[in-house]
PDB file of N, CA and C in Angstrom:
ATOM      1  N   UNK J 887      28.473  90.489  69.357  1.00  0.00           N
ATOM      2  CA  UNK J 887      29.239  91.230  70.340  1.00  0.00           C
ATOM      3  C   UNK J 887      28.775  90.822  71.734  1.00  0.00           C
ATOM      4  N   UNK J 888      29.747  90.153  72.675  1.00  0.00           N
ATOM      5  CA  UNK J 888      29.415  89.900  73.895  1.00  0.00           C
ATOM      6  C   UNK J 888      29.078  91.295  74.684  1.00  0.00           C
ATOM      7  N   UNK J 889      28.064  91.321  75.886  1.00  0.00           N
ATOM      8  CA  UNK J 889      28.149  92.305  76.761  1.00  0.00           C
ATOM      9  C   UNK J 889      27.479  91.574  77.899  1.00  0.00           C
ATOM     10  N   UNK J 890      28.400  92.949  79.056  1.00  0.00           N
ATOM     11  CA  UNK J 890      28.343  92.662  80.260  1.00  0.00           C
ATOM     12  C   UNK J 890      27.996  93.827  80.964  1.00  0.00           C
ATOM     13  N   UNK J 891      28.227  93.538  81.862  1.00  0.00           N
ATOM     14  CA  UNK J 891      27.631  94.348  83.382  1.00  0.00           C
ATOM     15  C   UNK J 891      28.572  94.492  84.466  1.00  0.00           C
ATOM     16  N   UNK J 892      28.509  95.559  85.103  1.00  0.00           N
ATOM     17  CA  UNK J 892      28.871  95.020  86.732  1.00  0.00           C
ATOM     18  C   UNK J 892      27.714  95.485  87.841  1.00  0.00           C
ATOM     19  N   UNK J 893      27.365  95.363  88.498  1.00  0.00           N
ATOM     20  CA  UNK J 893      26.318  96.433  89.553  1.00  0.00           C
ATOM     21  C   UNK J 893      27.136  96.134  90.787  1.00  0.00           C
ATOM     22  N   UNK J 894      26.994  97.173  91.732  1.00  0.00           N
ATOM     23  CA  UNK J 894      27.330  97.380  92.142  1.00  0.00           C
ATOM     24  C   UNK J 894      25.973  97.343  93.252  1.00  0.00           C
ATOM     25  N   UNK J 895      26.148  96.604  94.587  1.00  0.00           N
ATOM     26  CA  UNK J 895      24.546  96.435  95.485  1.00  0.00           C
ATOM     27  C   UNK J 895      25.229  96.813  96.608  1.00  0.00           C
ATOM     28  N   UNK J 896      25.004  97.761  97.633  1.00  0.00           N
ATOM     29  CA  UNK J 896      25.127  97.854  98.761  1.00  0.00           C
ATOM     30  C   UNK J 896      23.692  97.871  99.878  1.00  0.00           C
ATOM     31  N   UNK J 897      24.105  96.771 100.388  1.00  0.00           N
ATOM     32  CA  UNK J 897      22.943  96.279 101.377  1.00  0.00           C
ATOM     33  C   UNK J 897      22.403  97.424 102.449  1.00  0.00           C
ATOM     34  N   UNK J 898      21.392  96.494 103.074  1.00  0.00           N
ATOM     35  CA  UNK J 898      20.867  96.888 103.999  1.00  0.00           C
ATOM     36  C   UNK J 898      21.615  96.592 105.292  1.00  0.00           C
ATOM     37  N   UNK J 899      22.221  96.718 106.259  1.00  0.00           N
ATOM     38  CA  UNK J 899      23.242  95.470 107.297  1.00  0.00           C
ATOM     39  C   UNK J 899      21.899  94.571 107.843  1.00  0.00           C
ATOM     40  N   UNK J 900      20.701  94.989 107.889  1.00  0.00           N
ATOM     41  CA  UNK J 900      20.013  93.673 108.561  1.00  0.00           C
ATOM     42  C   UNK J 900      19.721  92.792 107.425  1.00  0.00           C
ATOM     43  N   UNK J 901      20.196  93.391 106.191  1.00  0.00           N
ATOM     44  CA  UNK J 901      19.297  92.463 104.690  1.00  0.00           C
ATOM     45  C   UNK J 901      20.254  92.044 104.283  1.00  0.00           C
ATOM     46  N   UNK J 902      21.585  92.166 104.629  1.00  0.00           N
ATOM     47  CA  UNK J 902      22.723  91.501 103.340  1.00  0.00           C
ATOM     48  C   UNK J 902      22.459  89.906 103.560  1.00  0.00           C
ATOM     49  N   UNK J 903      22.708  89.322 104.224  1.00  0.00           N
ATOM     50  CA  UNK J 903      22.641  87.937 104.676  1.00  0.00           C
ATOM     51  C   UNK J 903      20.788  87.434 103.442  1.00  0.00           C
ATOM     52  N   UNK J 904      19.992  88.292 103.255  1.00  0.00           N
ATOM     53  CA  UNK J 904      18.925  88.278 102.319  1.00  0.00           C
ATOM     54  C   UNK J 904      19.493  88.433 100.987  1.00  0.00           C
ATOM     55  N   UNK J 905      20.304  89.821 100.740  1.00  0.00           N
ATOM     56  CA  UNK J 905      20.385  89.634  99.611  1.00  0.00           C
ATOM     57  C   UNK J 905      21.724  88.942  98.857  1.00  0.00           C
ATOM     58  N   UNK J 906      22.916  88.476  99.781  1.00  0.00           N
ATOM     59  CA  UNK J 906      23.420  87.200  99.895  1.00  0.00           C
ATOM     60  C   UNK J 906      22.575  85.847  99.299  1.00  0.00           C
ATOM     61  N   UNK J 907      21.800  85.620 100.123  1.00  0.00           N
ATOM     62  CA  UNK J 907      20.570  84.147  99.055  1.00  0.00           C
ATOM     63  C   UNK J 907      19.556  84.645  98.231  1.00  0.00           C
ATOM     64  N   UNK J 908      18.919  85.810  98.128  1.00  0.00           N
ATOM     65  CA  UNK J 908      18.605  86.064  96.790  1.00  0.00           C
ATOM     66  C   UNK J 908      19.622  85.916  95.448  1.00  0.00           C
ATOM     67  N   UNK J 909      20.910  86.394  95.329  1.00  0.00           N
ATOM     68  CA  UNK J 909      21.853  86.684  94.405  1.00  0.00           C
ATOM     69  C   UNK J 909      22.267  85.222  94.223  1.00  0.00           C
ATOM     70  N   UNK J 910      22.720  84.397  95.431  1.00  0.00           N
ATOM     71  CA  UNK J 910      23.009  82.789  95.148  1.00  0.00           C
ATOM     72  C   UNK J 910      22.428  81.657  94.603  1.00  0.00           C
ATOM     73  N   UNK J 911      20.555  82.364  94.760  1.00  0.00           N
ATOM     74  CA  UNK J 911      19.247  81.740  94.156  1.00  0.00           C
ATOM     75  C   UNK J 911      19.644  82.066  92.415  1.00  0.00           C
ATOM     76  N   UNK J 912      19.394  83.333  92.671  1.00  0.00           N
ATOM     77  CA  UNK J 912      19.792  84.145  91.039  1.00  0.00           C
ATOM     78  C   UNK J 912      20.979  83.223  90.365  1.00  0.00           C
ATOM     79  N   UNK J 913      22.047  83.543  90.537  1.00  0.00           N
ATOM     80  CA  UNK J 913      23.203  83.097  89.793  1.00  0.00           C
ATOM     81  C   UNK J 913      23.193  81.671  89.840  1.00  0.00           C
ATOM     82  N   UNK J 914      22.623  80.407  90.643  1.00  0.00           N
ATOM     83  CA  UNK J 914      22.273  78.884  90.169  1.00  0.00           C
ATOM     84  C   UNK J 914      21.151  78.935  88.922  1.00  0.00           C
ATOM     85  N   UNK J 915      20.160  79.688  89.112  1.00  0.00           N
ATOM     86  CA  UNK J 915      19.318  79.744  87.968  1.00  0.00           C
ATOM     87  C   UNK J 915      19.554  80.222  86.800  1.00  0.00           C
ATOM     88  N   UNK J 916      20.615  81.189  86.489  1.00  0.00           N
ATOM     89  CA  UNK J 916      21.107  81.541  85.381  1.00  0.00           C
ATOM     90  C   UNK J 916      22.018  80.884  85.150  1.00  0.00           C
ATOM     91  N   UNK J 917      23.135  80.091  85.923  1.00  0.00           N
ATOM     92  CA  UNK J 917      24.014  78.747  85.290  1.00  0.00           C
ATOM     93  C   UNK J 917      22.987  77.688  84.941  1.00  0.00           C
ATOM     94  N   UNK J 918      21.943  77.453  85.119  1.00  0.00           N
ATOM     95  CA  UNK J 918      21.149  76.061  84.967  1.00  0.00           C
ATOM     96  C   UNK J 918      20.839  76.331  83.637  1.00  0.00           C
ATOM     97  N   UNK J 919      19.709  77.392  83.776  1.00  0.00           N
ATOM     98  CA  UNK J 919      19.254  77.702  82.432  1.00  0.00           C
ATOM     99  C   UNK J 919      19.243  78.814  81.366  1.00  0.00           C
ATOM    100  N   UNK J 920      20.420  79.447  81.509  1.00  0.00           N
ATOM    101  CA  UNK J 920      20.522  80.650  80.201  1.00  0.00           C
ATOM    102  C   UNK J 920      22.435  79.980  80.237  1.00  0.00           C
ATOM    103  N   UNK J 921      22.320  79.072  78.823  1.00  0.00           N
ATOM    104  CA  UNK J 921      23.749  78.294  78.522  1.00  0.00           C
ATOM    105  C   UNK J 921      24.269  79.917  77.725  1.00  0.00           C
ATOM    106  N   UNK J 922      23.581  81.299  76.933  1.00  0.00           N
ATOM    107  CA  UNK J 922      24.122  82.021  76.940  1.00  0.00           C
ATOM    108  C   UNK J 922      24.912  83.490  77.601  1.00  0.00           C
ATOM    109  N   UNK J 923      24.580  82.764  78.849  1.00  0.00           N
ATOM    110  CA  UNK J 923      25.538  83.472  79.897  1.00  0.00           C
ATOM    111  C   UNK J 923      26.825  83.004  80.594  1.00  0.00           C
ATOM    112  N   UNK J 924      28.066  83.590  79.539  1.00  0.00           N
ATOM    113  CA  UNK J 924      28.766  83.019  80.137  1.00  0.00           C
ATOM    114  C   UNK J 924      29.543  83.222  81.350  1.00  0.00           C
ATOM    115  N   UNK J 925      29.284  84.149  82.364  1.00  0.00           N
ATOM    116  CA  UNK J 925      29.812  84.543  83.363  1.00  0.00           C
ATOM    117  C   UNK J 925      28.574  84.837  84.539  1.00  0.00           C
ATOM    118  N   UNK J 926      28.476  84.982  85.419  1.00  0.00           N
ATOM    119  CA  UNK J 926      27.372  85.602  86.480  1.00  0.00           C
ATOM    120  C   UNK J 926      27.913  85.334  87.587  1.00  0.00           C
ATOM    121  N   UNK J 927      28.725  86.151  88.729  1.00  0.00           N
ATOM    122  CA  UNK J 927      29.445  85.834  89.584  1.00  0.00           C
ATOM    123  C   UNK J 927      28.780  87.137  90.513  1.00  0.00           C
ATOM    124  N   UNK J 928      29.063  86.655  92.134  1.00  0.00           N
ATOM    125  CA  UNK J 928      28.717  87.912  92.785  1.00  0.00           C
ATOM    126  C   UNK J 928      30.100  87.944  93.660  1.00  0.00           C
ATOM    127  N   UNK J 929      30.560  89.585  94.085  1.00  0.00           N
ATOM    128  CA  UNK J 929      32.006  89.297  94.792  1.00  0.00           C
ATOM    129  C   UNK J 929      31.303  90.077  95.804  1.00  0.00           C
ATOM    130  N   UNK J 930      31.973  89.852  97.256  1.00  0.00           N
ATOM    131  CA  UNK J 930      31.819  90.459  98.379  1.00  0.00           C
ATOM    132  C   UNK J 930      32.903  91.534  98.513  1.00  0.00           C
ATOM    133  N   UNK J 931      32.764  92.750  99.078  1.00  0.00           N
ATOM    134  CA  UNK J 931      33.916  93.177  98.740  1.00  0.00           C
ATOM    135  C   UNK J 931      34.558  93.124  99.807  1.00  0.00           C
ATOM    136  N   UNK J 932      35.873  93.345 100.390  1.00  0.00           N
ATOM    137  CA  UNK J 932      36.330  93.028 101.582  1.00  0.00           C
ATOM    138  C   UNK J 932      36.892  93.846 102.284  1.00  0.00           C
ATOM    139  N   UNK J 933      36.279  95.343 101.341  1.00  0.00           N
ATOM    140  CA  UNK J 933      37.168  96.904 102.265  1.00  0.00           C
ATOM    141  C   UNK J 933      36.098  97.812 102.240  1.00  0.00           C
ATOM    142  N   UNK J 934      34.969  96.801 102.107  1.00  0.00           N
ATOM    143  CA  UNK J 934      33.382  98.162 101.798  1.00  0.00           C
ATOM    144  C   UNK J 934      31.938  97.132 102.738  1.00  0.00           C
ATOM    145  N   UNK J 935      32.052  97.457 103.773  1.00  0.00           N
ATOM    146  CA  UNK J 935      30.745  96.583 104.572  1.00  0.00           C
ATOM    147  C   UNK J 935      29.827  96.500 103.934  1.00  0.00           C
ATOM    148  N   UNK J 936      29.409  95.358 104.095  1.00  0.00           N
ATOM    149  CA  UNK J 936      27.637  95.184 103.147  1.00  0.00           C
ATOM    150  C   UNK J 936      27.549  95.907 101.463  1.00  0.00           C
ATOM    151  N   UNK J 937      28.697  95.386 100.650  1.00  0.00           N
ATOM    152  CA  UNK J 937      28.798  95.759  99.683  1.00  0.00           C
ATOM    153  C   UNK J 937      29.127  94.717  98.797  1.00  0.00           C
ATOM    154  N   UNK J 938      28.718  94.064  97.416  1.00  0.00           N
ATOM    155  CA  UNK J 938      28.838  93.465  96.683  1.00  0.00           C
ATOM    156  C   UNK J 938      28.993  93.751  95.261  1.00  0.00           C
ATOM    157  N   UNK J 939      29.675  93.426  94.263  1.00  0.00           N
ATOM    158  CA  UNK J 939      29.433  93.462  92.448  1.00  0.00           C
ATOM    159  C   UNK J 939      28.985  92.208  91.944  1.00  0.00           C
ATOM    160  N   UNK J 940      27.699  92.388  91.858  1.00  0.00           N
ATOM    161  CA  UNK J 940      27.631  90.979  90.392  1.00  0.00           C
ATOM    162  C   UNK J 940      28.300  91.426  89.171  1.00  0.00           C
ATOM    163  N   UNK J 941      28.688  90.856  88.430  1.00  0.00           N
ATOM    164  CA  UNK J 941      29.456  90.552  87.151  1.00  0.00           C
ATOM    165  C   UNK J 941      28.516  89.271  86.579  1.00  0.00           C
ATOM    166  N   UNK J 942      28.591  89.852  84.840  1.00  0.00           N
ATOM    167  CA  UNK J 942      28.173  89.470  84.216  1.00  0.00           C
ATOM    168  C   UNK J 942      28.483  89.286  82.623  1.00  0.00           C
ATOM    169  N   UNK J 943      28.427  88.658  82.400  1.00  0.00           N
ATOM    170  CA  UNK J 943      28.951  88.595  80.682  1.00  0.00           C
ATOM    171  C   UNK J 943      27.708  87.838  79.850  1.00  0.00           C
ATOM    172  N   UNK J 944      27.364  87.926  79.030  1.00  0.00           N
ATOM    173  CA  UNK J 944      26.599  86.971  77.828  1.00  0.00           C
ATOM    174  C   UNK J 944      27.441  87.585  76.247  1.00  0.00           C
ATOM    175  N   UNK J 945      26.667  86.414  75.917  1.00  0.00           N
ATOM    176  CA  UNK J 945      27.050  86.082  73.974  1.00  0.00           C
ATOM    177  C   UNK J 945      26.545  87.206  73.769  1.00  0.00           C
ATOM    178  N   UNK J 946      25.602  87.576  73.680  1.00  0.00           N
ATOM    179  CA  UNK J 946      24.984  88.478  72.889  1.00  0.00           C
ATOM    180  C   UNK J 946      23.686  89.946  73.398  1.00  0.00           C
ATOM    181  N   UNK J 947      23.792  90.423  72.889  1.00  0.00           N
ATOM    182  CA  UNK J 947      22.553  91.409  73.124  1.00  0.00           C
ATOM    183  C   UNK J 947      21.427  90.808  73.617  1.00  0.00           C
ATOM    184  N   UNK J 948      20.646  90.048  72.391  1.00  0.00           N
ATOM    185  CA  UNK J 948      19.566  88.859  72.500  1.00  0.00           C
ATOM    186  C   UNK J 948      19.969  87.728  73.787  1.00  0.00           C
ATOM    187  N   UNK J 949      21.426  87.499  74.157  1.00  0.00           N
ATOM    188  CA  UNK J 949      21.615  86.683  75.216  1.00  0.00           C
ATOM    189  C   UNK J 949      20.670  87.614  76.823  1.00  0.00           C
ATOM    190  N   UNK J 950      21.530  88.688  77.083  1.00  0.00           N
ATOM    191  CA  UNK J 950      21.191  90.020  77.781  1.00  0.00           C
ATOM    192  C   UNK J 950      19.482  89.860  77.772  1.00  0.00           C
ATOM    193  N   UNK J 951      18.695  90.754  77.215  1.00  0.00           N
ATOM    194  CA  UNK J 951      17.619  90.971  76.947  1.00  0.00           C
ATOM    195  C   UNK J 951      17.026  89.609  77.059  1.00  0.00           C
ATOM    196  N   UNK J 952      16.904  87.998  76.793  1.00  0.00           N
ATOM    197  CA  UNK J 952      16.550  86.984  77.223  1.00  0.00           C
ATOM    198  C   UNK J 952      16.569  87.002  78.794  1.00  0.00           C
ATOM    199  N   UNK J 953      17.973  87.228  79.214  1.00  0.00           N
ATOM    200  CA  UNK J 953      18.114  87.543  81.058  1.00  0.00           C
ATOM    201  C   UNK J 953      17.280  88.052  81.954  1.00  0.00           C
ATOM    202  N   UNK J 954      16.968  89.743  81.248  1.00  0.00           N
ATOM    203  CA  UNK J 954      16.337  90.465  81.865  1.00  0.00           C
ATOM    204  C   UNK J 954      14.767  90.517  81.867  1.00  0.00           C
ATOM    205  N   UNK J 955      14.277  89.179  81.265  1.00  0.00           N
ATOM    206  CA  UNK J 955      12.870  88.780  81.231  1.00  0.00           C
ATOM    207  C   UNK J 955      12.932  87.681  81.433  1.00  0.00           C
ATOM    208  N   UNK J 956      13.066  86.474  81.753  1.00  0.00           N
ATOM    209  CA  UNK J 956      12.932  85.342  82.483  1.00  0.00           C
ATOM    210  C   UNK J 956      12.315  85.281  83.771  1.00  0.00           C
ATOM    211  N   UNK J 957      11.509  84.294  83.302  1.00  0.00           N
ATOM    212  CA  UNK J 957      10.681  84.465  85.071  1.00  0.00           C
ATOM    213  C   UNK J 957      11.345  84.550  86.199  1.00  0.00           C
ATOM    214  N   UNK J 958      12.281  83.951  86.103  1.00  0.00           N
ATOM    215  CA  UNK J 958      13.153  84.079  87.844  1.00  0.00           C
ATOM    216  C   UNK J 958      13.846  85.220  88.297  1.00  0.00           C
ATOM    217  N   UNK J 959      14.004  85.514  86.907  1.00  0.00           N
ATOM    218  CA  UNK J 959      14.864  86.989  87.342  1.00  0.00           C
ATOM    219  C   UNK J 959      13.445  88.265  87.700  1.00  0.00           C
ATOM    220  N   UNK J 960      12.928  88.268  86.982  1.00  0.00           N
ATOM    221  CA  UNK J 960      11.610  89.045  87.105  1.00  0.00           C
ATOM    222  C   UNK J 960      10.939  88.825  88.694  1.00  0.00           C
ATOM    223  N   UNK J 961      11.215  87.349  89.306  1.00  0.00           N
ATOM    224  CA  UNK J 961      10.982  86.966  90.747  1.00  0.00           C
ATOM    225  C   UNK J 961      11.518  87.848  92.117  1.00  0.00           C
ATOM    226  N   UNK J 962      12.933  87.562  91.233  1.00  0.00           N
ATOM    227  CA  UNK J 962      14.070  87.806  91.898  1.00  0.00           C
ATOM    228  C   UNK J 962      14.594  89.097  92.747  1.00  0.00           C
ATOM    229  N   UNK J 963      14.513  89.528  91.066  1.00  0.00           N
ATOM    230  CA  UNK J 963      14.748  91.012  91.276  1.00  0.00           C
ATOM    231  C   UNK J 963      14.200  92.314  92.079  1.00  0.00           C
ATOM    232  N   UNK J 964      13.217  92.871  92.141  1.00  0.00           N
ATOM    233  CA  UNK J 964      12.397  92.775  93.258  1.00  0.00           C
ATOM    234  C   UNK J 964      13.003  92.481  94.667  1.00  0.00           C
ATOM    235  N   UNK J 965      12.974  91.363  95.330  1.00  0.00           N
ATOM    236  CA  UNK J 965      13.119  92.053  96.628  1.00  0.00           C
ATOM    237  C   UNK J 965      14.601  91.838  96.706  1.00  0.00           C
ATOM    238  N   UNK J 966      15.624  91.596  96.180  1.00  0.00           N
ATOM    239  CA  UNK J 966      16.776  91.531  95.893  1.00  0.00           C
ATOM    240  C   UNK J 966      16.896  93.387  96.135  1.00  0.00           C
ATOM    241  N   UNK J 967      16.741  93.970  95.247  1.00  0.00           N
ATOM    242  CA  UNK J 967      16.316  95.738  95.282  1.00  0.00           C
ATOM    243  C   UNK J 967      15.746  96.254  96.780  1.00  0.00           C
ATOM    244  N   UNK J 968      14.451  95.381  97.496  1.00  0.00           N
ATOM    245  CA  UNK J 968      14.557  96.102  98.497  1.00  0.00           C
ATOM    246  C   UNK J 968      15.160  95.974  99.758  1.00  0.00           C
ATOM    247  N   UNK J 969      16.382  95.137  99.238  1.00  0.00           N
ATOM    248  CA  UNK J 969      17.732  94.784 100.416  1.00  0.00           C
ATOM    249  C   UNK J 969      18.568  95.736 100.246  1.00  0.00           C
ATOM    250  N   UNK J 970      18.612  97.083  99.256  1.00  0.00           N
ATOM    251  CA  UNK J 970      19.503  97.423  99.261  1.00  0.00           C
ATOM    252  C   UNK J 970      19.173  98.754  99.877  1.00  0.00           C
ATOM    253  N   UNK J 971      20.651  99.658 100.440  1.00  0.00           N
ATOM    254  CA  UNK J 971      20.588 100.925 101.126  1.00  0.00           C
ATOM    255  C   UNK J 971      20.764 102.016 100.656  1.00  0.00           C
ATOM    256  N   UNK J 972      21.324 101.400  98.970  1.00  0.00           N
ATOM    257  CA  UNK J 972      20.636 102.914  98.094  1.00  0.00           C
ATOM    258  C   UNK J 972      21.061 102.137  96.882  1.00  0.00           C
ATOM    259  N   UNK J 973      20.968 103.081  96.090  1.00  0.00           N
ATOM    260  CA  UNK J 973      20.171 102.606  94.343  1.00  0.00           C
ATOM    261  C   UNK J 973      21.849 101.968  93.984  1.00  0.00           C
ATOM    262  N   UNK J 974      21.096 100.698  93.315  1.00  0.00           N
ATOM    263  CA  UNK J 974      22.627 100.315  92.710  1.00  0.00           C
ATOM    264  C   UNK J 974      23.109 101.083  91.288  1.00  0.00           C
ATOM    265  N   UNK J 975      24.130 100.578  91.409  1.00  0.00           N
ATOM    266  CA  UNK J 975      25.197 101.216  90.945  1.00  0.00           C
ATOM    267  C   UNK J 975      25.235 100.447  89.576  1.00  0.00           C
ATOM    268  N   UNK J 976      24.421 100.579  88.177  1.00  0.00           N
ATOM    269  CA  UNK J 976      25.101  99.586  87.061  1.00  0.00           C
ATOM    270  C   UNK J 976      25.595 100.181  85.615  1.00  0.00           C
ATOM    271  N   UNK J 977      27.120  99.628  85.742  1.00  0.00           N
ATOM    272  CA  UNK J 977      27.529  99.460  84.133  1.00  0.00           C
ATOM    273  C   UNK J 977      27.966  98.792  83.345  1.00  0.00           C
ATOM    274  N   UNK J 978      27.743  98.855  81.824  1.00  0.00           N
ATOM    275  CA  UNK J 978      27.543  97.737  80.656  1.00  0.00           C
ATOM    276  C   UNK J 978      28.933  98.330  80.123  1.00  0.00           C
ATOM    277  N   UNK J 979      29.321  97.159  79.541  1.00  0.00           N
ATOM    278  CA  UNK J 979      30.648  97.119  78.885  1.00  0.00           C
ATOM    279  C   UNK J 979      30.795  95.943  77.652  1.00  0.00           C
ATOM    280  N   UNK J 980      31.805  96.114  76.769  1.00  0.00           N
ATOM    281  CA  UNK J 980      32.067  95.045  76.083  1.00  0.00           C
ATOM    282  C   UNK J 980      32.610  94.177  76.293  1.00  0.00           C
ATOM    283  N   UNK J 981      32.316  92.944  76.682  1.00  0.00           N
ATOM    284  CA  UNK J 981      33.540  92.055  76.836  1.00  0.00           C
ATOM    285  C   UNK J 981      34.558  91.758  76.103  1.00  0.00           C
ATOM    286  N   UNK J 982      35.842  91.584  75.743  1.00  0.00           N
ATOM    287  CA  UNK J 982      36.569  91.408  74.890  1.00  0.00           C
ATOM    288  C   UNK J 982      37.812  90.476  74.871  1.00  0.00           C
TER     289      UNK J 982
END
């Protein structure tokens, strides 16, 4: 069973432009090296200032859970979090 994500990040206004290249760092490193992710996209939104959704999809559970322990993301994540201006927003879904 594929699953996904969306989160939902609303910045800091002096940190978005930060967490802008944190998320662009993130999502090259998960196209390079997790071939079971098949989606990882971040959207800007264009009616909500300093607001973004990553989207996400993988193969599998075990795809997921591989993600969320990889060194880069474990790097990443972190100050990616303290760009933001309040707690993100995340939910899991099935892809289908």
């Amino acid at each position: 069973m594929r699953k996904s994500f969306i989160a939902k990040l609303v910045a800091k206004p002096e940190k978005a432009a930060d967490l802008e290249a944190l998320q662009i760092e993130l999502r090259a490193l998960v196209h390079l090296h997790e071939p079971d992710c098949e989606i990882y996209e971040l959207f800007k939104a264009t009616d909500m200032p300093h607001t973004y959704f990553c989207v996400a999809t993988f193969k599998s559970e075990a795809a997921f859970d591989h993600h969320m322990h990889i060194d880069f993301h474990d790097r990443l994540v972190p100050p990616i979090l303290e760009c933001l201006a309040e707690e993100m927003e995340l939910s899991f879904h099935e892809a289908v």
